[in-house]
PDB file of C-alpha atoms and ligand atoms in Angstrom:
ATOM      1  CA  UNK A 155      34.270 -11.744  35.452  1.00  0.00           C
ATOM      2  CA  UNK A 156      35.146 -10.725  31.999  1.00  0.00           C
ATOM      3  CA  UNK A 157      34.239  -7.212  30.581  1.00  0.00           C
ATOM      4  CA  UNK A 158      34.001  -8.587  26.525  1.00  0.00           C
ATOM      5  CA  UNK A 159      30.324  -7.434  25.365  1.00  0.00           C
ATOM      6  CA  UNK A 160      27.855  -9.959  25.862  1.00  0.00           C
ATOM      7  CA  UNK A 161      27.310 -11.514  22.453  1.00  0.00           C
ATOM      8  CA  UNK A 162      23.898 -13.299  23.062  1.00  0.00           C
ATOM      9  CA  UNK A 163      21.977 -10.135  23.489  1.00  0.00           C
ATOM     10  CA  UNK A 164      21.313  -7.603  20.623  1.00  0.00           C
ATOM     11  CA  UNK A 165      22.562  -4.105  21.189  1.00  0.00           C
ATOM     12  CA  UNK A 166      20.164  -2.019  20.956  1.00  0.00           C
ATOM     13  CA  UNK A 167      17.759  -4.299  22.738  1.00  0.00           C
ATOM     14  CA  UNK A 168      14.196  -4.530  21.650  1.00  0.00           C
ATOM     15  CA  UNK A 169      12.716  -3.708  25.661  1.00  0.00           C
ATOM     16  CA  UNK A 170       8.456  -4.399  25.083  1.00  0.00           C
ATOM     17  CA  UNK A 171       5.915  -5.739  23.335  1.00  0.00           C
ATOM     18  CA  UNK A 172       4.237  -3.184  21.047  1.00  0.00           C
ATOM     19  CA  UNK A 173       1.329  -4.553  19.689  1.00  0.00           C
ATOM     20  CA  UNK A 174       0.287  -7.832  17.814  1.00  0.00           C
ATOM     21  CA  UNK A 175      -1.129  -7.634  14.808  1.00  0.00           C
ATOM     22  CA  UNK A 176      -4.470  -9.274  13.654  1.00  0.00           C
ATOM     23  CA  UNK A 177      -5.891 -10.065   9.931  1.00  0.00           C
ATOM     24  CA  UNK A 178      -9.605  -9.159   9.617  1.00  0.00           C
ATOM     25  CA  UNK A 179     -11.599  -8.947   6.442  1.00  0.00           C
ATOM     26  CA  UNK A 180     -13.753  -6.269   8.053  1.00  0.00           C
ATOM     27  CA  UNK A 181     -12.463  -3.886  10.813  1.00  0.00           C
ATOM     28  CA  UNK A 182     -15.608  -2.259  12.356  1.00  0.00           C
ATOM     29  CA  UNK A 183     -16.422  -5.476  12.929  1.00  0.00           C
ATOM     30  CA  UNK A 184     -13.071  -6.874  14.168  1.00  0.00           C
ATOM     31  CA  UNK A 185     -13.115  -3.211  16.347  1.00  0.00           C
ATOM     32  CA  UNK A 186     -16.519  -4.016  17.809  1.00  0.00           C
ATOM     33  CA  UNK A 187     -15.596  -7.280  18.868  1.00  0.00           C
ATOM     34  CA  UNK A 188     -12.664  -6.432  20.983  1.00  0.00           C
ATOM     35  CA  UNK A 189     -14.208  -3.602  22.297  1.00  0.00           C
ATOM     36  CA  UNK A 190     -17.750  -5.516  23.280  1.00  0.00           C
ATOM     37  CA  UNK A 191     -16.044  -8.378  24.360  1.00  0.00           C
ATOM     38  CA  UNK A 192     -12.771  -7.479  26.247  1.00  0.00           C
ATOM     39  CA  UNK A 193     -13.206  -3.908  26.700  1.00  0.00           C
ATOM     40  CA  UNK A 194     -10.702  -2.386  24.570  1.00  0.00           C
ATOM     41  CA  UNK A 195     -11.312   0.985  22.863  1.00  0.00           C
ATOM     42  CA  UNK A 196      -9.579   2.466  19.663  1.00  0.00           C
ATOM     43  CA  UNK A 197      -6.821   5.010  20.603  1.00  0.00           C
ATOM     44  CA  UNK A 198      -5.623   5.741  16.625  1.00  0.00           C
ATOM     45  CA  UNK A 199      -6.876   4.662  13.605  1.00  0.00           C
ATOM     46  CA  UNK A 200      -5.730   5.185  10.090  1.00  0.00           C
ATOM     47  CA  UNK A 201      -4.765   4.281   6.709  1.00  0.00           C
ATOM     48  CA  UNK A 202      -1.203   3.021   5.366  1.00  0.00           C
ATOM     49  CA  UNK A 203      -1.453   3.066   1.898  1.00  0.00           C
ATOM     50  CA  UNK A 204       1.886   1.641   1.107  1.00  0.00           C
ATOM     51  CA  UNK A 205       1.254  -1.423   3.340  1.00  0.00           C
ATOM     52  CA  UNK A 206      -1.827  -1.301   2.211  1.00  0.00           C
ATOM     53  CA  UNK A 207      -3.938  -1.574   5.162  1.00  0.00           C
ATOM     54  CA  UNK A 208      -6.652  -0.086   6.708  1.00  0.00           C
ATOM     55  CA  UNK A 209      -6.050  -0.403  10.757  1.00  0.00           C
ATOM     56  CA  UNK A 210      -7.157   0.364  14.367  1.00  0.00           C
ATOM     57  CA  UNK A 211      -4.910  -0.060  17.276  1.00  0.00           C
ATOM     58  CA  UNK A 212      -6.896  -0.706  20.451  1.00  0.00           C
ATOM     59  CA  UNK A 213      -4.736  -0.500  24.044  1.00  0.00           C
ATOM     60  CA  UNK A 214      -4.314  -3.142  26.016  1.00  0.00           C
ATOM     61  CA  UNK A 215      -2.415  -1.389  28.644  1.00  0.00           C
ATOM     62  CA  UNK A 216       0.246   0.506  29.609  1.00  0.00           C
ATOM     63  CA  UNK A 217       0.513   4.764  29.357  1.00  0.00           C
ATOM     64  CA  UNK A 218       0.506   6.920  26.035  1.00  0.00           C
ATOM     65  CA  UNK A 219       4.217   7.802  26.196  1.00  0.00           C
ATOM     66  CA  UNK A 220       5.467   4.796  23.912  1.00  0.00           C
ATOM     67  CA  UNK A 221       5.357   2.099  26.250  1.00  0.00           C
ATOM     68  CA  UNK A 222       1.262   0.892  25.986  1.00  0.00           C
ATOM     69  CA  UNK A 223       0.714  -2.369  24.429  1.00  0.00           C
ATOM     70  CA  UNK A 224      -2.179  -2.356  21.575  1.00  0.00           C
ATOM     71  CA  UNK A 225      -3.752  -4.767  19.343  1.00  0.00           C
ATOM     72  CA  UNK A 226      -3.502  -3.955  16.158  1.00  0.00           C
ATOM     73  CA  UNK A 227      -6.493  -4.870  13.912  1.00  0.00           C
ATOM     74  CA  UNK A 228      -5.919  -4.806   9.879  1.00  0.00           C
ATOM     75  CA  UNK A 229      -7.785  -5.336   6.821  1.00  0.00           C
ATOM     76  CA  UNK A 230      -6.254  -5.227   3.603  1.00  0.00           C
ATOM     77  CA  UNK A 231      -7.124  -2.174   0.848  1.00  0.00           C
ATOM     78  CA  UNK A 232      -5.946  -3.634  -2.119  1.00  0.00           C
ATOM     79  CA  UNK A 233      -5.661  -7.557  -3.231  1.00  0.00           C
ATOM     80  CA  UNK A 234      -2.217  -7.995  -3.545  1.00  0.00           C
ATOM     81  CA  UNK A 235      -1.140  -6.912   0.191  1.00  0.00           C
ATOM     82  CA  UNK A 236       0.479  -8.754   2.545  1.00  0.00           C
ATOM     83  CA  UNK A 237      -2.256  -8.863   4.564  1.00  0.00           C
ATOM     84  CA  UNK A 238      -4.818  -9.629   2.084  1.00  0.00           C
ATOM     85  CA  UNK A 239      -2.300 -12.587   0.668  1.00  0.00           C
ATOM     86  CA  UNK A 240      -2.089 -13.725   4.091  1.00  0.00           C
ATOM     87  CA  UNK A 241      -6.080 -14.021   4.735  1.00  0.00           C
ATOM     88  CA  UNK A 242      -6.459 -15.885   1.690  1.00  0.00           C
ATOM     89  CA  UNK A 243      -3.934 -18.079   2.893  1.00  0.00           C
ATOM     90  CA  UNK A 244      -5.210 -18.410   6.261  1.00  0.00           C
ATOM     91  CA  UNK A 245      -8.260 -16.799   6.795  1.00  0.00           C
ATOM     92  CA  UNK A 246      -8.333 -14.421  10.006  1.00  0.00           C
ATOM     93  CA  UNK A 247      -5.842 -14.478  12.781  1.00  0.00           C
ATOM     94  CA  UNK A 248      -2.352 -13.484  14.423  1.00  0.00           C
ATOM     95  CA  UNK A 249      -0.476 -11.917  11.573  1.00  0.00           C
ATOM     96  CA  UNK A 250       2.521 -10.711  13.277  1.00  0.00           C
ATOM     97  CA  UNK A 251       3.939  -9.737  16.732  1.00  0.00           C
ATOM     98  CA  UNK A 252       5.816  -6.462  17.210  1.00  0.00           C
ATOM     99  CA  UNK A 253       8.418  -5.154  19.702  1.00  0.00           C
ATOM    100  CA  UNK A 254       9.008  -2.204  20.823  1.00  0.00           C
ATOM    101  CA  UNK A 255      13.008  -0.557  20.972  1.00  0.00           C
ATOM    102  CA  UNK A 256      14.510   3.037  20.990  1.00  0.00           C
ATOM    103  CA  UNK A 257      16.526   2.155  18.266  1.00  0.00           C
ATOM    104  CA  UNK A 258      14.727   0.295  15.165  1.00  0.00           C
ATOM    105  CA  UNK A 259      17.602   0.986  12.627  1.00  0.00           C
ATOM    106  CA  UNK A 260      20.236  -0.028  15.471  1.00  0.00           C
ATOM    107  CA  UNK A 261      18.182  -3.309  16.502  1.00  0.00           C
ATOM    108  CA  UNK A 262      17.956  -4.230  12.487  1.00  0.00           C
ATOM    109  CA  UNK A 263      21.476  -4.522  12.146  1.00  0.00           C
ATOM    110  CA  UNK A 264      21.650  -5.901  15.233  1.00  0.00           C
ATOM    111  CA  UNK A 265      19.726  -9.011  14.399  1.00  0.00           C
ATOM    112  CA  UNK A 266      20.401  -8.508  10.486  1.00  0.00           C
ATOM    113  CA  UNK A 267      23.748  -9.538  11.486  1.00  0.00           C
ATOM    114  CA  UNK A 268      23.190 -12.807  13.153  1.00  0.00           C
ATOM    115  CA  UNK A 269      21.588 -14.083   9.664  1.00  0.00           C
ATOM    116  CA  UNK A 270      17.928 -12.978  10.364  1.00  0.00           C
ATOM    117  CA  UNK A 271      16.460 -11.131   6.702  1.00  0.00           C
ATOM    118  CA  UNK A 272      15.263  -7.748   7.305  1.00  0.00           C
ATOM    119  CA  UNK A 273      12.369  -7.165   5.065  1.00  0.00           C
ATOM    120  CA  UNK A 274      13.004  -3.391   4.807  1.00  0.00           C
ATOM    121  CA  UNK A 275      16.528  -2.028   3.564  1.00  0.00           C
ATOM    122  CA  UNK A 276      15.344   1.322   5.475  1.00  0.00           C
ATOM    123  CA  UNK A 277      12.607   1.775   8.483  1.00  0.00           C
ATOM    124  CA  UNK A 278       9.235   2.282   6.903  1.00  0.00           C
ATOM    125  CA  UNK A 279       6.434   4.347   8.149  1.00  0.00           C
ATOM    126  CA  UNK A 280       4.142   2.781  10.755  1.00  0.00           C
ATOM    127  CA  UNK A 281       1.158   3.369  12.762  1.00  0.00           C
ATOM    128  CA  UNK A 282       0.833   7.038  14.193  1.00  0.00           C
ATOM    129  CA  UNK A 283       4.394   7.908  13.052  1.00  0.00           C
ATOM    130  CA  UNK A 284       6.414   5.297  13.972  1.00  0.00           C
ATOM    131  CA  UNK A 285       9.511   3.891  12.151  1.00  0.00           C
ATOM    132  CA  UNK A 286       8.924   0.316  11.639  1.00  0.00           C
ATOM    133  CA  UNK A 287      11.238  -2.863  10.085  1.00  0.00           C
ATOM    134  CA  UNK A 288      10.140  -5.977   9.458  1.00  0.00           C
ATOM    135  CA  UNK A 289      11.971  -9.456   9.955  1.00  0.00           C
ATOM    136  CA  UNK A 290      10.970 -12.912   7.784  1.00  0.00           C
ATOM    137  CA  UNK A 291       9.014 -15.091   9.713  1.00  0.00           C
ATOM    138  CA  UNK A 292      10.909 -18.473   8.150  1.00  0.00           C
ATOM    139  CA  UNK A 293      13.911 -16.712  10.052  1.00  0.00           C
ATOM    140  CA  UNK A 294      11.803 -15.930  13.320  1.00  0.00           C
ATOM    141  CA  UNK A 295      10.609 -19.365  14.048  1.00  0.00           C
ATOM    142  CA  UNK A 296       7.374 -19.121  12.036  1.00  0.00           C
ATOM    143  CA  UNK A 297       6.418 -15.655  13.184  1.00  0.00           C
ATOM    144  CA  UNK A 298       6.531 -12.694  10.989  1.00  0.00           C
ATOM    145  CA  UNK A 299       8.267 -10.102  13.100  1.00  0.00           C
ATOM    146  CA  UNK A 300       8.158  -6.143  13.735  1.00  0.00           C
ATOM    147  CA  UNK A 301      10.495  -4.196  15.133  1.00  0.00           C
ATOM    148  CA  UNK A 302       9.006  -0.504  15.695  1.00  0.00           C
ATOM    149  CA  UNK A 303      10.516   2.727  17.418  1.00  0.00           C
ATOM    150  CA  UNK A 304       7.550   4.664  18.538  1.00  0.00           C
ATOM    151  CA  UNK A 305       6.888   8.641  17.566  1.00  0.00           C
ATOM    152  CA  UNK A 306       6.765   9.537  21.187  1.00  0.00           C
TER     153      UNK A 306
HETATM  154  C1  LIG B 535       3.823 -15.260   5.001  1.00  0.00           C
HETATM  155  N1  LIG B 535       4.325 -16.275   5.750  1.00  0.00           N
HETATM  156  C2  LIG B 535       4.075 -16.059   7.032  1.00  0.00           C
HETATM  157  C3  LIG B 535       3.373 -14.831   7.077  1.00  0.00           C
HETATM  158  N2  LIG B 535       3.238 -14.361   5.817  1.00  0.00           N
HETATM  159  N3  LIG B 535       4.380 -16.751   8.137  1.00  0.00           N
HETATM  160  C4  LIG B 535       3.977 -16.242   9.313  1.00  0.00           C
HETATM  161  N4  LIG B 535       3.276 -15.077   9.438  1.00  0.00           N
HETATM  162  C5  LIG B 535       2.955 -14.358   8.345  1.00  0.00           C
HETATM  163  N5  LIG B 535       2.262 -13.217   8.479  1.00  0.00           N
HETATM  164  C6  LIG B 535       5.027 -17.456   5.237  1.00  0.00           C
HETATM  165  C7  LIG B 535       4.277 -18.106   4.113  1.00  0.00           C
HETATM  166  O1  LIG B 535       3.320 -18.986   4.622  1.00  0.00           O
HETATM  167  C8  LIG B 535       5.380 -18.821   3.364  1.00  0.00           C
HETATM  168  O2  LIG B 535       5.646 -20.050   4.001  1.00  0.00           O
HETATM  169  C9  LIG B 535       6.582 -17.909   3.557  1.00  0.00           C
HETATM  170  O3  LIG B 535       6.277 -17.058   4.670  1.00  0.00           O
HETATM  171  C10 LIG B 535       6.891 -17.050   2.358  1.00  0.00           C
HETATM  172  O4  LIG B 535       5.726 -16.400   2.011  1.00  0.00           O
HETATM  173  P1  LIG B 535       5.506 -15.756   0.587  1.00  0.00           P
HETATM  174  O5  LIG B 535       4.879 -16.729  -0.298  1.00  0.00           O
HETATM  175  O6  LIG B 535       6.789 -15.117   0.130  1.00  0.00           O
HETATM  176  O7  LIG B 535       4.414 -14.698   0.972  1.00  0.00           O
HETATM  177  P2  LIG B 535       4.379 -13.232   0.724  1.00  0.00           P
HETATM  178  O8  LIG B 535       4.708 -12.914  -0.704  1.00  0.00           O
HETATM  179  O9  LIG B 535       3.045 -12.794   1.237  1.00  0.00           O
HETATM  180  O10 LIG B 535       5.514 -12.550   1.640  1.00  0.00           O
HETATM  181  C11 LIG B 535       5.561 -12.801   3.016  1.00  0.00           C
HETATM  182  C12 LIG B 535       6.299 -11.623   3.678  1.00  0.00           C
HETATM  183  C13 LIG B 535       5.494 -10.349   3.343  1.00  0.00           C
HETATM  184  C14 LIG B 535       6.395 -11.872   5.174  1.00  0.00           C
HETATM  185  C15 LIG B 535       7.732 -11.520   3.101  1.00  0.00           C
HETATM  186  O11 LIG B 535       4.155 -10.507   3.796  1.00  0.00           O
HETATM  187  C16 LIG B 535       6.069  -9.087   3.948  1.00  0.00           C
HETATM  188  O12 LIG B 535       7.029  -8.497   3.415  1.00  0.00           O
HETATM  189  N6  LIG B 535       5.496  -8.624   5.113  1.00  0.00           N
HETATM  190  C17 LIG B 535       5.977  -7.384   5.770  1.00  0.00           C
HETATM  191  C18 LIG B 535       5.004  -6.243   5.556  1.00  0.00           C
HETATM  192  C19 LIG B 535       3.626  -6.525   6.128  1.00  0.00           C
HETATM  193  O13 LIG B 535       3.276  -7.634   6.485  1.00  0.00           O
HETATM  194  N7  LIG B 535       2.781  -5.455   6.145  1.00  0.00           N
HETATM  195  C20 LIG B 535       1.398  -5.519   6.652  1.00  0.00           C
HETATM  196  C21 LIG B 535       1.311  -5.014   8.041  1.00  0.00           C
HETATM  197  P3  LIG B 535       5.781 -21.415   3.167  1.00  0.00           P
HETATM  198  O14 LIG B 535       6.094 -22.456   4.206  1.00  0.00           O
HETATM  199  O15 LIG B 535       4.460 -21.586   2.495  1.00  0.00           O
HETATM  200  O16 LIG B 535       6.916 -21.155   2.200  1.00  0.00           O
HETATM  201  S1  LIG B 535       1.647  -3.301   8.095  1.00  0.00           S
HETATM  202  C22 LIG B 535       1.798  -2.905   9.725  1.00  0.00           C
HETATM  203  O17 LIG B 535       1.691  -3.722  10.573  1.00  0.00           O
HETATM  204  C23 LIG B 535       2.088  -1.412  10.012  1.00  0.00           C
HETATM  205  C24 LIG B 535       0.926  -0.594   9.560  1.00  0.00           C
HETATM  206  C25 LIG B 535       2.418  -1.133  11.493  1.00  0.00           C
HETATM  207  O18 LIG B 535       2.541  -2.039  12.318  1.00  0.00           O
HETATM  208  O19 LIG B 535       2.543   0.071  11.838  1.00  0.00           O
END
């Protein structure tokens, strides 16, 4: 067996799924939906002005130590958001999938490197103090991509 470094797999890997994210024009409502319907409760919610959205992520499973799964509901503050230019595009729905990795800045070069465009030069501050990058979605098979490194 040969000990050259296995060049199908990113090093760092990405190890979870974090959350997925969801475009919703109004969030209490989006929030009481999940929660009446499913079960699902908000752990964190706040404002991220410079993505500008207004979001709630509600756990899905798992323990609070950086390895729960959420949905992640989000409605746009300001017109010219991605999110709001996505739910005039589509209306409501899946806006993005997110994994989780101990390394976001190692995984982005990681992938950046096999041709993939990282959106952000830099991780970018995400939900309850994560570090966040994000991938295009014509390079990800359609599906605008996440990679996030948790606080905890
Ligand atoms: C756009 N496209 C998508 C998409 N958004 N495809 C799949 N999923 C999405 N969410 C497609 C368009 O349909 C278009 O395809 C092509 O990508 C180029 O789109 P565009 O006209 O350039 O559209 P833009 O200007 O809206 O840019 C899209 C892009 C942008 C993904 C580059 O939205 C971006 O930089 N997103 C990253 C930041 C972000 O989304 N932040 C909000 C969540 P066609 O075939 O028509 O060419 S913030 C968040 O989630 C934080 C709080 C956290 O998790 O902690």
């Amino acid at each position: 067996m040969s000990n050259a470094p296995d060049r199908a797999a990113p090093v760092p890997a990405a190890t979870r799924l974090d959350h997925v994210g969801i475009a919703c024009r109004d969030l209490d409502a989006s929030i009481e939906f999940y929660r009446s319907t499913y079960g699902f409760e908000v752990e964190h919610e706040e404002v991220n002005e410079e993505q500008g959205v207004r979001e709630a992520m509600l756990r899905v499973n798992g323990a609070d130590d950086g390895g729960a799964t959420y949905l992640q509901l989000l409605e746009p503050t300001r017109p010219d958001s991605p999110v709001a230019r996505f739910l005039e595009r589509n209306g409501e729905g899946v806006h993005h999938i997110a994994f989780g990795t101990g390394d976001v800045a190692g995984l982005a070069a990681g992938v950046g490197g096999r041709g993939v465009r990282v959106l952000d030069a830099e991780p970018r501050r995400g939900t309850a103090g994560s570090r966040i990058v994000f991938l295009h979605p014509k390079d990800c098979g359609g599906v605008l991509t996440e990679l996030v490194q948790s606080a905890h």
